[in-house]
CSV table of C-alpha atoms in Angstrom, one decimal:
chain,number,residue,atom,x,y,z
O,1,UNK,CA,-7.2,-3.6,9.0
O,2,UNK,CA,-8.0,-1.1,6.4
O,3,UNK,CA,-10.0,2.5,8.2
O,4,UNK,CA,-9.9,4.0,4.3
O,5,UNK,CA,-9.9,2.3,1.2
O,6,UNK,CA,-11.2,5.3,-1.5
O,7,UNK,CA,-12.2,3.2,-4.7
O,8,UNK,CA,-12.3,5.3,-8.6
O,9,UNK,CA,-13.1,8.4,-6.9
O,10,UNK,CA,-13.9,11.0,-9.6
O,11,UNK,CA,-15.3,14.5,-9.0
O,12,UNK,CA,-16.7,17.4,-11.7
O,13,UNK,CA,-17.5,20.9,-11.0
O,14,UNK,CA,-19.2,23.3,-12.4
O,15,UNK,CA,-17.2,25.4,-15.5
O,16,UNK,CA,-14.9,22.3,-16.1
O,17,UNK,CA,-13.7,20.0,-19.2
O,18,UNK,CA,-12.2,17.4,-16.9
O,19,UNK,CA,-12.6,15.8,-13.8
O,20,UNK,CA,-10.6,17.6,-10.8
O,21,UNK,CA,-10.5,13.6,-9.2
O,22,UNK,CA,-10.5,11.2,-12.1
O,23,UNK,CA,-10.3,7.6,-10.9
O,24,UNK,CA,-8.6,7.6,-7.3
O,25,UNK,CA,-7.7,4.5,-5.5
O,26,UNK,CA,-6.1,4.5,-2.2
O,27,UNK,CA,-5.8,3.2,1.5
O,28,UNK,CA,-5.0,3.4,4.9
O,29,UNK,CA,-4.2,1.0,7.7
O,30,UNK,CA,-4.6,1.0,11.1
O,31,UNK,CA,-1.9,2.5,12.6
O,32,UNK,CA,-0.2,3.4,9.3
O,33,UNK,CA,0.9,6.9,7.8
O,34,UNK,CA,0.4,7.4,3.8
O,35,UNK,CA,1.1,10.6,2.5
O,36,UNK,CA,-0.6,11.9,-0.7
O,37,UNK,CA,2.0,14.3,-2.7
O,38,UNK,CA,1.8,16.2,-5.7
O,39,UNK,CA,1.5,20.2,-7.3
O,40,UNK,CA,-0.7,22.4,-6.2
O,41,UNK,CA,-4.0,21.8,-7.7
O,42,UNK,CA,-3.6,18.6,-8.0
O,43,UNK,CA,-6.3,17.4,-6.3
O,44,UNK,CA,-4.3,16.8,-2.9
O,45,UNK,CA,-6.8,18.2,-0.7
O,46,UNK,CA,-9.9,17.5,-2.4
O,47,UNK,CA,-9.5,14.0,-2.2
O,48,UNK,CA,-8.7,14.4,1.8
O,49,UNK,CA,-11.2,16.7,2.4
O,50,UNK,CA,-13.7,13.9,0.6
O,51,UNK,CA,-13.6,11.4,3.5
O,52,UNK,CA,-15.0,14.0,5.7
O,53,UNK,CA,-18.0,15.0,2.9
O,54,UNK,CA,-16.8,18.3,2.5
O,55,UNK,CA,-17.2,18.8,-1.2
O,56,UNK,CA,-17.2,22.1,-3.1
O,57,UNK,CA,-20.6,23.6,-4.4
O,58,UNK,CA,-21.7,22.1,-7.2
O,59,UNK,CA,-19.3,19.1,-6.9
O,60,UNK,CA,-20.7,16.0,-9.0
O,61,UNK,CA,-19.2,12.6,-7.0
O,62,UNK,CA,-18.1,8.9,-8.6
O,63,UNK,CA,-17.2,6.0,-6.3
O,64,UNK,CA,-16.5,4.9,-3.3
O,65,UNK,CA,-15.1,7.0,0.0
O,66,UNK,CA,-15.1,3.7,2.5
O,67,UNK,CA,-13.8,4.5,6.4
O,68,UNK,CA,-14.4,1.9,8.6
O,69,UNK,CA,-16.1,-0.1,5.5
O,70,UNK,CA,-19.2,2.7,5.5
O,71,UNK,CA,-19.7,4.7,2.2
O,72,UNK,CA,-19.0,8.6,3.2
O,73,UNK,CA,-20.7,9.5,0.1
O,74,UNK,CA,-24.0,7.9,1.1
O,75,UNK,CA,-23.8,9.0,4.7
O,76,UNK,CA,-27.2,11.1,5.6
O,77,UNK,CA,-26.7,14.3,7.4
O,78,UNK,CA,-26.7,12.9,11.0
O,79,UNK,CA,-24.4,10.0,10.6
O,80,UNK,CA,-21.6,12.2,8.9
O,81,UNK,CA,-21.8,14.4,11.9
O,82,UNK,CA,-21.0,11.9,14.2
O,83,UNK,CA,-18.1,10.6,11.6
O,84,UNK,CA,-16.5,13.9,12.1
O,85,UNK,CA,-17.0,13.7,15.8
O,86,UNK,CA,-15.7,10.5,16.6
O,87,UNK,CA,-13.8,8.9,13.6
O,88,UNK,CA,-12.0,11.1,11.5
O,89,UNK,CA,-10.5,14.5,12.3
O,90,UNK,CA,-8.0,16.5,10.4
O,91,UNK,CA,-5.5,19.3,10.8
O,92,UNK,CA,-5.3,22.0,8.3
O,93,UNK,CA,-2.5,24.4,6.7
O,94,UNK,CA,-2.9,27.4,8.9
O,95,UNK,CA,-3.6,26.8,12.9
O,96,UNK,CA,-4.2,30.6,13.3
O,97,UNK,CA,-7.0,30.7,10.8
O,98,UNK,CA,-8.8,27.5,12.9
O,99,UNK,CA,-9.2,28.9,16.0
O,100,UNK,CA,-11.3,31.4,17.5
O,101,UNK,CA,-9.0,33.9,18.8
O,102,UNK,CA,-11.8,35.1,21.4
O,103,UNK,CA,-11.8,31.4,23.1
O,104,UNK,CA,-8.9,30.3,25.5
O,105,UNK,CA,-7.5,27.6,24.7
O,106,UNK,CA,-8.8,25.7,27.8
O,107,UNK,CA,-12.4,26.3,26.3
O,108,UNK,CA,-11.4,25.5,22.3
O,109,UNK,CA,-9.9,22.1,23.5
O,110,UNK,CA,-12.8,21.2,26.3
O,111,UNK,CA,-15.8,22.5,23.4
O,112,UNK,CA,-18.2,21.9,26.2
O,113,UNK,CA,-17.7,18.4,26.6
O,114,UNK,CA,-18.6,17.6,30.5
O,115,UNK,CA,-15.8,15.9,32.4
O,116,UNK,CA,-13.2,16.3,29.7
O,117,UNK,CA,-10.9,18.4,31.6
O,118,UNK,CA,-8.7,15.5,32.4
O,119,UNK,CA,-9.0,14.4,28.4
O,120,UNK,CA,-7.7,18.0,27.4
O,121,UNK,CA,-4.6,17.7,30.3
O,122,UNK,CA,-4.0,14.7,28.5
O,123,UNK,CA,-3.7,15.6,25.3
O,124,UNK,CA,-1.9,19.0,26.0
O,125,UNK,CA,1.4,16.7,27.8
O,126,UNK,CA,0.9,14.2,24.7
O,127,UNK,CA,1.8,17.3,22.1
O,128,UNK,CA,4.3,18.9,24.5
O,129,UNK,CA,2.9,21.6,25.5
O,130,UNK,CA,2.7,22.8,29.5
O,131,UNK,CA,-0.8,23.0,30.8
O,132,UNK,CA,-0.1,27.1,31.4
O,133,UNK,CA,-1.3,26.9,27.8
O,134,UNK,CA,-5.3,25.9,28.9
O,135,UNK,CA,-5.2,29.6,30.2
O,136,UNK,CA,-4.0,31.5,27.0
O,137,UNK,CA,-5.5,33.1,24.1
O,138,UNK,CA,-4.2,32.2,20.3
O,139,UNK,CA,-2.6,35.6,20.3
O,140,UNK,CA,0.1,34.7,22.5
O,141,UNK,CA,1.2,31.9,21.3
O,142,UNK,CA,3.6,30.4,18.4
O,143,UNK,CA,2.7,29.2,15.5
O,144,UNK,CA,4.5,26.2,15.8
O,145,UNK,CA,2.6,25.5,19.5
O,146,UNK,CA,-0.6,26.6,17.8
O,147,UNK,CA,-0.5,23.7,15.3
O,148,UNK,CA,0.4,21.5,18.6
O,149,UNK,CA,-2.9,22.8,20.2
O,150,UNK,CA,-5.1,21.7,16.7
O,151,UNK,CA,-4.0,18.3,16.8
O,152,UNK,CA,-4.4,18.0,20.5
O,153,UNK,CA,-8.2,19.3,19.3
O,154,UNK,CA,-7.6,16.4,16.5
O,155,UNK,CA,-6.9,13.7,18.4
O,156,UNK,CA,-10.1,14.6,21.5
O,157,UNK,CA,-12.7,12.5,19.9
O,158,UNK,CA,-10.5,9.6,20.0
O,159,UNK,CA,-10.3,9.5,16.0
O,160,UNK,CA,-9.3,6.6,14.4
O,161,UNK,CA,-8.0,8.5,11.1
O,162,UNK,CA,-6.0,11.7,11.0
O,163,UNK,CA,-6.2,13.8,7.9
O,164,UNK,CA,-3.0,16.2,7.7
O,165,UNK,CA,-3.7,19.1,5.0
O,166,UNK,CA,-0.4,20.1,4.9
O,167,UNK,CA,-0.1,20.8,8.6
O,168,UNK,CA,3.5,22.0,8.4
O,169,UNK,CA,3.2,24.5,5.7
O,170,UNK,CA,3.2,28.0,7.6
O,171,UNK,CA,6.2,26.9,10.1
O,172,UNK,CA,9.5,27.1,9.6
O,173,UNK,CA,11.8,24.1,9.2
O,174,UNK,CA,13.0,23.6,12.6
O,175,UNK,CA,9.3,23.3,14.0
O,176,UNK,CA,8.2,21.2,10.9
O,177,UNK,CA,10.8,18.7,11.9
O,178,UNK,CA,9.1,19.0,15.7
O,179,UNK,CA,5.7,18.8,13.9
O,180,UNK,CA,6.5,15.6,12.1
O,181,UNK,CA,8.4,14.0,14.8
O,182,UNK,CA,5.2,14.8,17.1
O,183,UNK,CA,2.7,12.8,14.9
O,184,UNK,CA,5.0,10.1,14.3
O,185,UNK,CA,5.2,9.3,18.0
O,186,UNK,CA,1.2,10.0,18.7
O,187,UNK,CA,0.7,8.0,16.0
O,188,UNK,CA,2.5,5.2,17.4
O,189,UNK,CA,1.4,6.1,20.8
O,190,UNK,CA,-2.8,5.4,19.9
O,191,UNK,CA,-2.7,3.8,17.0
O,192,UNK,CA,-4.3,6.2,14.4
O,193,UNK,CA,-4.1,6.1,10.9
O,194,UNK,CA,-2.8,9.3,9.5
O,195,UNK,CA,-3.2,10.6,5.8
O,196,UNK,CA,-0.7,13.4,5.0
O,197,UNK,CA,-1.2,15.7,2.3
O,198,UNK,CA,2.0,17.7,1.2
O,199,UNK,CA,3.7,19.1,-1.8
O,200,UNK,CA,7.1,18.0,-0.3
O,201,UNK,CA,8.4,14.5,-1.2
O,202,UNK,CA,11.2,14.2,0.5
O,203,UNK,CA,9.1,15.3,3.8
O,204,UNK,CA,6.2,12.6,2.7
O,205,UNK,CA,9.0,9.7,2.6
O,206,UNK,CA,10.3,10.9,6.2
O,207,UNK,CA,7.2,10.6,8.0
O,208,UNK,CA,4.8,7.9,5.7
O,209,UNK,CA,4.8,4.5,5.3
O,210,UNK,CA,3.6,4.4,1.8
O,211,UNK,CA,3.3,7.3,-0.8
O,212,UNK,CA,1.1,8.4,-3.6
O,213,UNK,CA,2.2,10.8,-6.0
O,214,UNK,CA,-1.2,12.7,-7.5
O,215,UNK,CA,-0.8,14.7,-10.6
O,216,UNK,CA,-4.1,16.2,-12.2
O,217,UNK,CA,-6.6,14.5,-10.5
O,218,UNK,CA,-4.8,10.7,-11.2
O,219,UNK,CA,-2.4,8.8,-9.2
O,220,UNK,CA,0.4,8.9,-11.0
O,221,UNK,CA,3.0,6.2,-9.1
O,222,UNK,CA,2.3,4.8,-5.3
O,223,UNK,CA,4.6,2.3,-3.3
O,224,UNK,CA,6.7,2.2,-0.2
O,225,UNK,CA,8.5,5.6,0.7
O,226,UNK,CA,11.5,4.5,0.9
O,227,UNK,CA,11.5,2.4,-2.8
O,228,UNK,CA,9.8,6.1,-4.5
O,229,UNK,CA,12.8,8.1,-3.0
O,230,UNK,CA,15.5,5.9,-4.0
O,231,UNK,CA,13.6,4.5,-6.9
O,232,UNK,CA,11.2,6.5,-8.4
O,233,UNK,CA,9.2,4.8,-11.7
O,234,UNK,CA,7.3,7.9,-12.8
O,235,UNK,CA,8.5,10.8,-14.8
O,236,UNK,CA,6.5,13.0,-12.5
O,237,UNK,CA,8.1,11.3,-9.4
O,238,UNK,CA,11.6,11.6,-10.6
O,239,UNK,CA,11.0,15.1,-11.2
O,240,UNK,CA,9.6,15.9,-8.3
O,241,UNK,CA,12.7,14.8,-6.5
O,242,UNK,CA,14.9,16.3,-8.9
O,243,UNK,CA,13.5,20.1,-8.2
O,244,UNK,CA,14.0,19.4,-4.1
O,245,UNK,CA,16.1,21.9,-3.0
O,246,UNK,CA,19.1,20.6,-1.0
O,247,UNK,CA,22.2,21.3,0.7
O,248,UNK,CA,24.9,19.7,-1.7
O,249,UNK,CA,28.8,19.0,-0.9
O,250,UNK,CA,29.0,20.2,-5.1
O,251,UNK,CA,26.5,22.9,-5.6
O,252,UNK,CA,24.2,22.3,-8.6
O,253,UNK,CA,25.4,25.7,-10.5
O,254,UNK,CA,21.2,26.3,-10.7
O,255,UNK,CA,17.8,24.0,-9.0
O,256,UNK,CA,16.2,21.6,-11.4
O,257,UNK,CA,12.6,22.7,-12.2
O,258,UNK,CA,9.5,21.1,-13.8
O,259,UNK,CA,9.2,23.3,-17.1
O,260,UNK,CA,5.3,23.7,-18.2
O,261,UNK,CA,2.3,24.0,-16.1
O,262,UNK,CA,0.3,21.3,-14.9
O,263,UNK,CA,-3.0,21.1,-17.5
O,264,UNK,CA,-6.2,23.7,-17.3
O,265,UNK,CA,-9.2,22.5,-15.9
O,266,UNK,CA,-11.2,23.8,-19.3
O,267,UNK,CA,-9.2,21.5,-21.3
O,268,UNK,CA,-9.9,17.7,-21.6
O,269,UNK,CA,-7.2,15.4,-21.4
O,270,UNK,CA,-7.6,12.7,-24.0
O,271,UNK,CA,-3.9,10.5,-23.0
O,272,UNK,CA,-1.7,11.3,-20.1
O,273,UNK,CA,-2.2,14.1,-18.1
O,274,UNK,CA,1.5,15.1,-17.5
O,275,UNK,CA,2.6,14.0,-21.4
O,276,UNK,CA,2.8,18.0,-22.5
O,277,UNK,CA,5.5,18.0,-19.6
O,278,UNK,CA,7.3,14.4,-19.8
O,279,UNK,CA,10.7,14.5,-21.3
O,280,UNK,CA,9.8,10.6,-22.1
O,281,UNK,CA,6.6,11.4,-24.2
O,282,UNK,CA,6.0,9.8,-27.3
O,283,UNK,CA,3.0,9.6,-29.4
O,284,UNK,CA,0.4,6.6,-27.8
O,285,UNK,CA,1.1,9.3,-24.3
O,286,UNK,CA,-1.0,11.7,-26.3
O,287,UNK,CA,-3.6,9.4,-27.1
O,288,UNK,CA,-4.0,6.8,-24.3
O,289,UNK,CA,-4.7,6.8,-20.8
O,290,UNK,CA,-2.0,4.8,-19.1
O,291,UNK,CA,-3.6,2.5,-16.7
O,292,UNK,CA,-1.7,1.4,-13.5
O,293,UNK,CA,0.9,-1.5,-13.7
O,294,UNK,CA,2.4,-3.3,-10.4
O,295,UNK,CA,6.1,-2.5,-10.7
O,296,UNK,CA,7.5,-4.9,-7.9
O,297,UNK,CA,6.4,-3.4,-4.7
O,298,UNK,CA,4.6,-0.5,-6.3
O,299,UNK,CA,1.9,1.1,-8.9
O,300,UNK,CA,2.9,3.4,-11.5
O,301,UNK,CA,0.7,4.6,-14.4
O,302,UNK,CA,2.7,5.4,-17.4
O,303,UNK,CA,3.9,3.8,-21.0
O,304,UNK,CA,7.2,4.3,-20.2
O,305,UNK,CA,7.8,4.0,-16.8
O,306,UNK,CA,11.3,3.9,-15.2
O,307,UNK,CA,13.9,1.5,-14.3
O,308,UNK,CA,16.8,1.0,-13.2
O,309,UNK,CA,16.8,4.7,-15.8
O,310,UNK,CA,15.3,2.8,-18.6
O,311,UNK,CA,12.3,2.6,-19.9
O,312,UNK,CA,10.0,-0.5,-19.5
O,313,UNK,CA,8.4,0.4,-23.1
């Protein structure tokens, strides 16, 4: 069963040449984690941040934003409320900056809700954390148990999507491996769908089923995790993997980088978004808009996509 299925999602803002979200396609299953990678500013967040119709000021929408086969986008006020309540929750970057550090933690959890004490007791075990918690303030706890306190406030309404804006950004590595171990096992434990936004691929293929790699507002390359670490088709991809920083038996004698800048917002794109950047480029990626190609188990948009480290023409 499909919860999200976003169809040629394209946003505009004010001040801009080119669309921040030009065209997205993607989906989730019941049950199933898909993570959405790229550069900062790629459009990462916005697209998240979409199925819960929280657009920026000014924000001109395209397409379709389907959870649960119902159109986010044409959602009146009232019905989007309840969406948030009951359906879709997310977890953002900083856990700190989310909670009111005035309100226990007992209250932030319970939010008023009548008989939920046994719902919050719950919850608090499920994230491994001790009840002693209910009775503490932010302030005096870690940030790594603070994250584990928002998705216990995620998961309250019985969601059946998870949006994770890079939820493991502010911790450090040991409790990022906790983090992700944490929703892996919730996930399996009720059956929620989770969409995980980071800039990390190597993290994205450790936790998701299925990946998309976003660069400038396009999908540029999606398939199984395992097939885009091992195999990546995309220039972008393969980059992306190449400027991972890792603990080598040979040192690299310096860490691979991408070398330009991803492309301004006041400056339309007329071919392929990451062409100024591609060591592959030739001239029709100036000029033309590659449009997504099945690659065996996977999408990639590109006119020279990899494999097997040649190019398909």
């Amino acid at each position: 069963m499909t919860i999200l299925r976003i169809s040629e999602l394209r946003m505009r803002l004010p001040g801009t040449r080119r669309p921040v979200l030009d065209g997205v396609d993607l989906t989730v299953g019941a049950g199933e984690t898909v993570a959405l990678v790229g550069e900062s500013g790629s459009g990462k967040s916005l697209t998240s941040r979409t199925v819960l119709g929280l657009l920026p000021p000014g924000a001109a929408v395209e397409g379709t934003v389907a959870v649960e086969g119902e159109d986010v986008l044409a959602m009146p006020a009232t019905r989007l409320r309840e969406l948030r309540r009951r359906t879709v929750a997310m977890i953002f970057q900083d856990p700190r900056a989310a909670i009111n550090p005035l309100r226990g933690i007992g209250d932030f959890l319970a939010e008023g809700r009548p008989g939920s004490q046994d719902r919050v007791r719950e919850l608090v075990s499920a994230v491994g954390l001790e009840h002693r918690v209910l009775r503490q303030y932010p302030h005096e706890l870690s940030g790594g148990m603070l994250q584990r306190v928002m998705i216990a406030a995620a998961l309250m309404g019985g969601p059946t999507l998870l949006l994770c804006d890079e939820p493991t950004t502010a911790l450090d590595v040991t409790t990022q491996a906790e983090i992700v171990a944490l929703l892996a096992s919730l996930r399996q434990r009720y059956g929620t769908g989770l969409l995980f936004v980071t800039h990390d691929l190597e993290l994205a293929a450790a936790i998701a089923d299925r990946v998309y790699v976003m660069y400038a507002g396009r999908i540029a390359e999606t398939g199984p995790a395992g097939m885009l670490l091992s195999r990546p088709r995309h220039p972008y991809t393969a980059a992306l993997l190449a400027a991972t920083p890792r603990v080598l038996e040979t040192p690299r004698p310096r860490l691979a980088t991408i070398p330009g800048q991803p492309p301004d917002l006041r400056t339309e794109l007329a071919g392929c978004a990451f062409a100024v950047r591609c060591p592959r480029v030739t001239p029709v990626c100036h000029s033309d808009v590659p449009e997504p190609i099945t690659r065996g188990e996977g999408v990639v948009a590109c006119h020279h996509s990899i494999t097997g480290g040649e190019s398909d023409g």
